[in-house]
Structures are given as structure tokens and as C-alpha cells.
Coordinates of C-alpha atoms in Angstrom, one line a residue:
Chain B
X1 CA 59.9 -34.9 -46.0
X2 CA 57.1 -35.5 -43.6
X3 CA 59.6 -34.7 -41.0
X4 CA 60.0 -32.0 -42.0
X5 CA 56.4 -31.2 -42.3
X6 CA 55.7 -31.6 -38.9
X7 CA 57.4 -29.0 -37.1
X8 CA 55.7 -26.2 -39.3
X9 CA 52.2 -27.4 -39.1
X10 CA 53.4 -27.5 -35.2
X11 CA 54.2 -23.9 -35.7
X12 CA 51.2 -23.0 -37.5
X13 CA 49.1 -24.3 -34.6
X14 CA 51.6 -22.2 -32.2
X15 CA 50.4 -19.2 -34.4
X16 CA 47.0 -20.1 -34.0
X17 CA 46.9 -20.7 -30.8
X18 CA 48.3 -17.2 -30.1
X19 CA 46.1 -15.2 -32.4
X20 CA 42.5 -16.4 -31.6
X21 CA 43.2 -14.7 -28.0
X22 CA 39.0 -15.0 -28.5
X23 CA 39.3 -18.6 -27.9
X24 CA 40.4 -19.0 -24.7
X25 CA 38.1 -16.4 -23.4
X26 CA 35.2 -17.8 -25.1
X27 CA 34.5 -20.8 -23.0
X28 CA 33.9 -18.5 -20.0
X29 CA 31.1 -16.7 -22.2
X30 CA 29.3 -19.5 -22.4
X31 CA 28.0 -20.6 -19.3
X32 CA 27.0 -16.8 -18.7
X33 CA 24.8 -17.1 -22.5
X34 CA 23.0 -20.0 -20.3
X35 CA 22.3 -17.3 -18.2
X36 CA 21.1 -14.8 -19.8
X37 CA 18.7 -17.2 -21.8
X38 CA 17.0 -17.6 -18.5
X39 CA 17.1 -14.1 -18.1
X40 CA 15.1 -13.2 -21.2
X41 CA 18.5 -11.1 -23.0
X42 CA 16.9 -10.9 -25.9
X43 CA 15.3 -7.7 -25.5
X44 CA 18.7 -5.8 -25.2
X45 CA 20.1 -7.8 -28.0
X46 CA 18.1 -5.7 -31.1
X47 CA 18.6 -2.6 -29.3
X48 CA 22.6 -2.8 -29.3
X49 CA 24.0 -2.8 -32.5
X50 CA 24.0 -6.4 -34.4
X51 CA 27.2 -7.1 -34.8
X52 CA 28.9 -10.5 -33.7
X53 CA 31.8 -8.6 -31.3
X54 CA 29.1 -7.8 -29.5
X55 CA 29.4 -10.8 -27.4
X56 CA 30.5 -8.7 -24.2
X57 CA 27.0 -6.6 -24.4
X58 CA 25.5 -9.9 -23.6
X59 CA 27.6 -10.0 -20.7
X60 CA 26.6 -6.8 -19.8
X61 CA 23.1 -7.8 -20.1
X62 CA 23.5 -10.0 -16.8
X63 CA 24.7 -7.7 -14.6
X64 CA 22.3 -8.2 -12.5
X65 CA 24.2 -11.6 -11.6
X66 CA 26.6 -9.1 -9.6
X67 CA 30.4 -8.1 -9.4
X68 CA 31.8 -11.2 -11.0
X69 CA 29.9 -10.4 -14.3
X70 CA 31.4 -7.3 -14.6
X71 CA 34.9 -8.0 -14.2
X72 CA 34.6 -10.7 -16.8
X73 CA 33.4 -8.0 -18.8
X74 CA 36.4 -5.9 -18.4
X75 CA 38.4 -8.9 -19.2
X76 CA 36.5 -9.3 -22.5
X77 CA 36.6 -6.2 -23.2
X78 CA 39.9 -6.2 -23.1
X79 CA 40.4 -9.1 -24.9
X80 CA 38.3 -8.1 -27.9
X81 CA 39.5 -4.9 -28.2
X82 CA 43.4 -6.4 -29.1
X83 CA 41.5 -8.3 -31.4
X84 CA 40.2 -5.6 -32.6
X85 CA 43.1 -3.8 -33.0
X86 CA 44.5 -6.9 -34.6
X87 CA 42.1 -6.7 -37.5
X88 CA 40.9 -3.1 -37.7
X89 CA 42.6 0.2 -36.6
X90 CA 40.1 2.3 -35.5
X91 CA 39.0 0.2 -31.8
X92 CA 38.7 3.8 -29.3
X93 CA 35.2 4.6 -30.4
X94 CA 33.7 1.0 -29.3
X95 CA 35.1 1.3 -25.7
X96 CA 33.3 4.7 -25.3
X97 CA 29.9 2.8 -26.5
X98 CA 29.7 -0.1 -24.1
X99 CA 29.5 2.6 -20.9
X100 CA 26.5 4.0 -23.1
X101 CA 24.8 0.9 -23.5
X102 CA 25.2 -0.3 -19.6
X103 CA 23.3 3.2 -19.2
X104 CA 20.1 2.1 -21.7
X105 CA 20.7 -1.8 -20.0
X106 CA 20.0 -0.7 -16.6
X107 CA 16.7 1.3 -17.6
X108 CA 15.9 -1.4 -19.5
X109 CA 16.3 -4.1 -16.6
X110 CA 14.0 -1.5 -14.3
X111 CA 11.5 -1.5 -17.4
X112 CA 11.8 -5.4 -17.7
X113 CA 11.2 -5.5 -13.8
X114 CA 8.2 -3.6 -14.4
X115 CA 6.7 -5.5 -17.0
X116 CA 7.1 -9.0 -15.3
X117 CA 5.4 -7.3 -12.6
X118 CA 2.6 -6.3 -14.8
X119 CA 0.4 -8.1 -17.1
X120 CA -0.6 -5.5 -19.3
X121 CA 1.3 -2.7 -20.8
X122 CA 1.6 0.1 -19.3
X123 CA 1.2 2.6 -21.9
X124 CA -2.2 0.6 -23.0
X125 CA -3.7 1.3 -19.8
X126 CA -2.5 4.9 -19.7
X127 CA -4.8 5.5 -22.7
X128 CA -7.5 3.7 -21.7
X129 CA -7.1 5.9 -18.0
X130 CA -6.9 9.4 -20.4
X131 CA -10.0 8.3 -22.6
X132 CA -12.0 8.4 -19.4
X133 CA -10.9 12.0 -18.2
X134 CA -8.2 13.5 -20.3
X135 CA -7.9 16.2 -18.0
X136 CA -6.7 14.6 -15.3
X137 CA -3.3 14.0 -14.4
X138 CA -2.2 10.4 -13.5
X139 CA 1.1 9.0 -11.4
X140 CA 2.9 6.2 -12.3
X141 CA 1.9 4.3 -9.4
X142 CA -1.6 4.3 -9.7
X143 CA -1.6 3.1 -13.9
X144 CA 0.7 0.3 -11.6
X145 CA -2.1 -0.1 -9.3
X146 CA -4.8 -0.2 -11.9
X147 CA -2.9 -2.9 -13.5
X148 CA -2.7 -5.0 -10.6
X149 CA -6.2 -4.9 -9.7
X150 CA -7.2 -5.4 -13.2
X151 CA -5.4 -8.8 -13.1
X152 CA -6.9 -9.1 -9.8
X153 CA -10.2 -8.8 -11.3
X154 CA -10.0 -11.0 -14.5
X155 CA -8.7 -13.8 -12.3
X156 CA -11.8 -13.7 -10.1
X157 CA -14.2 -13.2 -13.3
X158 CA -12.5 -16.1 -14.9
X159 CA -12.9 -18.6 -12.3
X160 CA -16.8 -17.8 -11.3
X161 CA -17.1 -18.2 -14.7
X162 CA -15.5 -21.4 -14.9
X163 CA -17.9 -22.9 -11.8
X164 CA -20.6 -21.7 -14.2
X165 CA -19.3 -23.6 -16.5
X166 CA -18.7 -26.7 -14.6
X167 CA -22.2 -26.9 -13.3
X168 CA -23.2 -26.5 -16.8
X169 CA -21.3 -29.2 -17.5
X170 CA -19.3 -28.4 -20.4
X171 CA -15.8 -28.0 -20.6
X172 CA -15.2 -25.1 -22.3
X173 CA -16.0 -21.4 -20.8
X174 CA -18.0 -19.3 -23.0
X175 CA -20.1 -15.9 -23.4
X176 CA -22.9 -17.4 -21.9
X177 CA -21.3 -18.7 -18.2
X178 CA -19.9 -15.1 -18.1
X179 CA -23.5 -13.1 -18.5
X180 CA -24.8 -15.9 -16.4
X181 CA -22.1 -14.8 -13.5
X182 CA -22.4 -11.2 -14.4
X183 CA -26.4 -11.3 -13.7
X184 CA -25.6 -13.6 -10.2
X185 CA -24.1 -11.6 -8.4
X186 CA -24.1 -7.5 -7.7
X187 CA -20.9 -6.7 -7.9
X188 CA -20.4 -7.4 -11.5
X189 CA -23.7 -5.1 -11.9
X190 CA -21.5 -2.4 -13.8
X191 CA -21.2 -5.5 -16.5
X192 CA -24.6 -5.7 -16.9
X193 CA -24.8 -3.0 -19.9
X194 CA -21.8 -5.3 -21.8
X195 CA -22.8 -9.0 -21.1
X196 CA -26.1 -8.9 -21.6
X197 CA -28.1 -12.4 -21.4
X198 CA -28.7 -13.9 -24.7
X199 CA -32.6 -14.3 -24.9
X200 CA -34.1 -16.2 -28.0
X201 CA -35.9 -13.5 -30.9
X202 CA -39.2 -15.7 -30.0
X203 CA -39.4 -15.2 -26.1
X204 CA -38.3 -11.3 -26.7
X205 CA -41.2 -10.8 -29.0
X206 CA -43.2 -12.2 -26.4
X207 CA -42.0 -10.2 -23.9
X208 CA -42.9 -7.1 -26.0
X209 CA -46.1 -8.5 -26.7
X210 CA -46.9 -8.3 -23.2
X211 CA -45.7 -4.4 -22.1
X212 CA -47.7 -3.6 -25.0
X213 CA -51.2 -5.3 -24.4
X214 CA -50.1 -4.5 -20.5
X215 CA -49.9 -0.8 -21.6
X216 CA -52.9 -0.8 -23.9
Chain J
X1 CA -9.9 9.1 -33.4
X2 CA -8.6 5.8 -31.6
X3 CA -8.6 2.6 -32.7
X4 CA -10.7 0.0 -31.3
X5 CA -7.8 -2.1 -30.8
X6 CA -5.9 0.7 -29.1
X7 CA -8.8 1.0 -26.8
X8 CA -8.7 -2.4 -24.9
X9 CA -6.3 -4.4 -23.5
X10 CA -4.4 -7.0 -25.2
X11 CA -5.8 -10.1 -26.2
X12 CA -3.0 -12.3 -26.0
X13 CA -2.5 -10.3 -22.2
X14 CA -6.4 -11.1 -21.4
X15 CA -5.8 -15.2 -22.9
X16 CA -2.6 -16.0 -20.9
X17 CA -4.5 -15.0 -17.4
X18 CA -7.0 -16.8 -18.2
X19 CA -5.4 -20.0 -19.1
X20 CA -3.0 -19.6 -16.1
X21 CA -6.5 -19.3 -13.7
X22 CA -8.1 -22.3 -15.7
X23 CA -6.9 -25.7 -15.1
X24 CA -5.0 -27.5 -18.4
X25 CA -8.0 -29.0 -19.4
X26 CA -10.4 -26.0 -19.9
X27 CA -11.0 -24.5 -23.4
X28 CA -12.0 -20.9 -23.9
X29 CA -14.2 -19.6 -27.0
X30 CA -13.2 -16.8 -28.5
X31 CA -16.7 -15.2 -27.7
X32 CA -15.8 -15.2 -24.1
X33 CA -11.8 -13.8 -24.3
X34 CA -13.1 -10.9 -26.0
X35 CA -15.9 -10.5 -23.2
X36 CA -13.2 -10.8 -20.8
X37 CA -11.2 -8.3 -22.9
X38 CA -14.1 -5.9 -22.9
X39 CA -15.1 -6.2 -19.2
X40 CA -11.4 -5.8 -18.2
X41 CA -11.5 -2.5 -20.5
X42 CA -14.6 -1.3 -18.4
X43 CA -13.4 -2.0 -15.4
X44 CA -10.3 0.2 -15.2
X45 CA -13.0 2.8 -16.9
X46 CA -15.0 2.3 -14.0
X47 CA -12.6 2.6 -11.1
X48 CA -10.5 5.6 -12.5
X49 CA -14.1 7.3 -13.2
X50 CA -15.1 6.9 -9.4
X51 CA -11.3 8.2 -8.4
X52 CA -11.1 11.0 -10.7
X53 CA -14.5 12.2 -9.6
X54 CA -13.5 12.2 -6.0
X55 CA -10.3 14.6 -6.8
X56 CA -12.5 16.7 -9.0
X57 CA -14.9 17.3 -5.5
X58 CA -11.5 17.9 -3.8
X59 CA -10.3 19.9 -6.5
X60 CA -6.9 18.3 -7.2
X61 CA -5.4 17.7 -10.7
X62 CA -3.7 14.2 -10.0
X63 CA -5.2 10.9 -9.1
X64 CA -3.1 9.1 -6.9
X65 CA -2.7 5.3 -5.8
X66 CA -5.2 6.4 -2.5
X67 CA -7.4 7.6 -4.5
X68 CA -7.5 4.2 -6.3
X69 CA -7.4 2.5 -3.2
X70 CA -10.9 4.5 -2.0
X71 CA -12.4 3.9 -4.9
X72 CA -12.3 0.2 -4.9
X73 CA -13.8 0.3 -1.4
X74 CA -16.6 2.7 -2.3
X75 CA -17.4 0.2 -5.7
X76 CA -18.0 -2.6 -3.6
X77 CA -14.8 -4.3 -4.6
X78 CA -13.7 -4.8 -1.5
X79 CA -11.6 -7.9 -2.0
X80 CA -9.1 -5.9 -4.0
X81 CA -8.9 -3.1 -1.9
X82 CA -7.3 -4.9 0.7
X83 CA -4.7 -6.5 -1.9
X84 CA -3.8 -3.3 -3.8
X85 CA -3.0 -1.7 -0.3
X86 CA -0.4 -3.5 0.0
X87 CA 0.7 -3.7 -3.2
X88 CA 0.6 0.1 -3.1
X89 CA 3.2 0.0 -0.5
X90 CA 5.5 -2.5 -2.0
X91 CA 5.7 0.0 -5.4
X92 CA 6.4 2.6 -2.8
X93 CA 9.2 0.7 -1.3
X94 CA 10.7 -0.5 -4.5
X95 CA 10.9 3.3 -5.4
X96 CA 12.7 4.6 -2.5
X97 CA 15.0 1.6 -2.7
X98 CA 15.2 2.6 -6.8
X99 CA 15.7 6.3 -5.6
X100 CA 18.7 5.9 -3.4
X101 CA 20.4 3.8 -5.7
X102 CA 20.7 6.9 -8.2
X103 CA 21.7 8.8 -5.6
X104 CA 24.4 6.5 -4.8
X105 CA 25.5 6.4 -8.3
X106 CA 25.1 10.1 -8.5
X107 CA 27.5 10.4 -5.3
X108 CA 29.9 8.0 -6.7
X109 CA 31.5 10.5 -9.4
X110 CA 31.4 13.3 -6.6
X111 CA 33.0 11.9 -3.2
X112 CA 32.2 15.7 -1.9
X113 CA 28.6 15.5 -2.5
X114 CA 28.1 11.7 -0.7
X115 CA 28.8 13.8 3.0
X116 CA 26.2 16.4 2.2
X117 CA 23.6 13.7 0.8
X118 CA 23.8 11.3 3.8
X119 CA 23.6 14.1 6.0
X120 CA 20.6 15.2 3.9
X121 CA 19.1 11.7 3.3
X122 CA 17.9 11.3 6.9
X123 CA 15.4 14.1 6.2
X124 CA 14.5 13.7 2.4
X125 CA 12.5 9.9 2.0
X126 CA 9.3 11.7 2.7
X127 CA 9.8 13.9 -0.4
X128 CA 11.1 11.2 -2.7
X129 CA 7.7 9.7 -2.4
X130 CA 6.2 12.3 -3.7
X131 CA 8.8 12.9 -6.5
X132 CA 7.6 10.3 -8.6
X133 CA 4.3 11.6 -8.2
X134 CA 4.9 15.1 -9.4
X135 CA 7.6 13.6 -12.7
X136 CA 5.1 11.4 -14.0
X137 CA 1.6 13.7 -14.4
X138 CA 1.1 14.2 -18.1

């Protein structure tokens, strides 16, 4: 009787070995999901549809590794759409979708190469561009070039603020080592309106004191 | 009305630059991030004011990355100039390159109009510069 067993349950594998054509393929996904972790995927992944075929979108999302991406694609594709067809009749539609979403992938990798270009969003500084003069019209490259120099600029603020803060002494940076920089030196003058010095209430009263008996 | 939050950059944006500038061991108090946040906020005010002024005198209707360029010379901020220069011309680079490439895919579908476009592409990169100017004005 167990003989007899065998030679099914060696069939049964046969069968499903032949049906999980997934299987075989999948192993070759996964190196390319180490990828695209690197590659910060993840983006792409909420804006195509969540469903778990949609393995070959994430293949899609690494295009940018070249040719070889792409025909692994096709051979996914492929692949899942006889699975597809295996479980589910209707399989034309999602072939017609993956050219749509390589379309919104590749403006998304030119926004994504935008963004780790810039430190700040771009739509942020746009606004903050308009609330100065909303009548004037702005190009892309110059909220890019704002952008830039604004980084530019925090990075210098930061570290004269940190030498402040070292020949304070202390370890940590704080409002006062900024107003102390911004009140150095003249080129941080337009600052002088929004870090002011802190002054103690007693030695501003005196101050007062003094324009007024000065003035009287 | 605008929010205040709206109005300045991100904190989180403002934090990370500053811990990347700082060495490991350096705290920030949140006093000074939003300082930093504020002063970053005035800045761009500040050079987009000076720029937008000069195309008013010109009388143009767009601000463009030269104008950005002049005005952080004429502020004093002289060490940026130099650096945004170039920078300028690497975005400008990156969109011709980012240019072509459509038209390449463009071409693709039509073999007939690839003859007529590298015929016409020795002439045209002076006016793809300016296209992105002109889409993007709003």
C-alpha cells in the first residue's frame, strides 16, 4: 500500500511543479527587490494598484538598472499573465495597464531625481516665492536655484553658529549662538529684525531710563 | 489666508541639514531649529525680493535663474553666487539631456519624423532652453 502511495504523491508534486509556473520565476525577482530597496521603490508601490500580482511593477520600478530589467519584465509578464489566465478569465486589461504605469514611473523617477537633488519641497518654496510678489511669474529653474542656495545658506548659518557655540563652550547650539552670529557679522544683517539679542527686562529698563533723562 | 506652517519650510527639512553640518555629538534646541527655520524662510524672501525688483525696473514678467544669480552678488552673498552659477548650468544641462530623450521617444513611434528632427536638432538646443522657461510661469 505505501507503494502504491508513492507514485501519486510523485505525481502530485509533478502537478505542482508544473502549475506554480510563479515559482521558478520568482527567485529571479528577488535579487532585483534588493534592488529596488536601495532604490527607495516604495514611492511607486502606493501609487500602482495594491495588489500582490503586482510583483512585475516592482520590476518596472528599476528600470533605471537598464535593458536587462526590462526583459525580465516581459518575461514576468508573461509568466503571470498564464497564471492569470489560469485562475481568472479576464487577463487583456492588466497588460494594457503596465505600459500606463511605466509612463507615471518614469515622471516619477525624474520627480524622485529632483527631490534627492533638493532639500526642500519644491512646491513649499514656490509659495513662499508667490507670497513675496504674486505677480510675478517664476521658472522652474530658479525655485531649483533658490533651493540650492537656501541649503547653501543654512549650512553656513549652522556652522558659525556652531563655532559660537564652541567658544561658548557648551555643546548644544541654541537661539542665543545664532543672534550672537547674526549681530557679528554684516552679512546676516537682513536677520537682524528676526534674531534679535535677548537683553535681560532690568538692563532694557535701564536703557530706557537713559534716552529718557538724555531727552529730558 | 495661509497657514503659518505653510509659510516656512519644513522642519524636519531644516533639522536633517543641520545635523548632517553638525558633528554626531552636537545637540540642537528646539529654539534654534525654528530660528533656522525662520531665517531660512526670510532668506529666499529676501533674494526673490531683490530679483523680482530688478525685472520690475526691466519690465519683464518672469524671474529667471540670472536674475537669481545677480541678486545674490548685489546682497553681498557672494559665496553662493559663485556656487549657484554652476549649479545653474548643470540644471540646464540636465534639461537638454531630459529634452532630447522625449524627443527620442517621441521619434521612436514615428521613424519618418527621427530624419526631420535630427536635421532640425542641430539648430533647436538654444530654444529648448528657453522652453522650460516659458511652460513653467504660473
Amino acid at each position: 500500500m505505501a507503494t502504491s502511495k508513492k507514485p501519486k504523491e510523485a505525481e502530485n508534486k509533478k502537478k505542482s511543479n508544473s502549475t506554480p509556473v510563479k515559482e521558478t520565476k520568482n527567485p529571479i525577482k528577488r535579487p532585483d527587490k534588493k534592488a529596488s530597496a536601495t532604490k527607495k521603490p516604495d514611492k511607486s508601490k502606493p501609487k500602482s494598484k495594491p495588489k500582490p500580482k503586482s510583483k512585475p511593477d516592482n520590476n518596472k520600478n528599476k528600470s533605471s538598472n537598464g535593458t536587462l530589467v526590462e526583459s525580465e519584465v516581459i518575461a514576468d509578464l508573461s509568466a503571470t499573465t498564464e497564471s492569470k489566465e489560469q485562475e481568472n478569465g479576464n487577463k487583456s486589461n492588466t497588460n494594457v495597464k503596465p505600459n500606463k504605469r511605466k509612463q507615471k514611473e518614469k515622471k516619477e523617477e525624474g520627480e524622485e531625481e529632483e527631490s534627492k537633488m533638493c532639500r526642500f519641497p519644491m512646491r513649499r518654496i514656490k509659495r513662499i516665492i508667490k507670497s513675496e510678489d504674486s505677480r510675478m511669474a517664476v521658472s522652474q529653474d530658479v525655485v531649483f536655484l533658490v533651493n540650492k542656495a537656501t541649503e547653501k545658506f543654512l549650512e553656513e548659518f549652522c556652522e558659525d553658529g556652531y563655532k559660537c557655540s564652541v567658544e561658548d563652550r557648551k555643546k548644544s547650539l541654541s537661539y542665543k549662538h545664532l543672534a550672537t552670529v547674526v549681530h557679528g557679522q554684516s552679512r546676516y544683517d537682513f536677520l537682524s529684525d528676526y534674531v534679535p539679542e535677548k537683553i535681560k527686562a532690568e538692563d532694557a529698563l535701564k536703557e530706557t531710563n537713559l534716552t529718557e533723562t538724555g531727552a529730558g | 489666508m495661509v497657514d503659518e506652517p505653510d509659510r516656512l519650510l519644513p522642519i524636519a527639512n531644516v533639522g536633517r541639514i543641520m545635523k548632517q553640518i553638525l558633528p554626531p555629538s552636537a545637540k540642537i534646541s528646539k529654539e534654534a531649529k525654528q530660528t533656522m527655520q525662520d531665517c531660512a524662510t526670510e532668506f529666499i524672501s529676501f533674494v526673490t525680493g531683490e530679483a523680482s525688483d530688478k525685472c520690475h525696473k526691466e519690465n519683464r514678467k518672469t524671474v529667471n535663474g540670472d536674475d537669481i544669480c545677480w541678486a545674490l552678488g548685489a546682497l553681498g552673498l557672494d559665496n553662493y553666487a559663485e556656487a549657484i552659477v554652476r549649479y545653474l548650468h548643470k540644471y540646464r544641462e540636465a534639461e537638454r539631456e531630459k529634452a532630447s530623450s522625449r524627443n527620442k521617444a517621441t521619434c521612436r513611434s514615428s521613424p519618418e519624423k527621427d530624419e526631420k528632427s535630427s536635421e532640425d536638432k542641430s539648430g533647436q538646443p538654444p530654444q529648448q532652453t528657453e522652453a522650460p522657461t516659458a511652460r513653467l510661469a504660473s
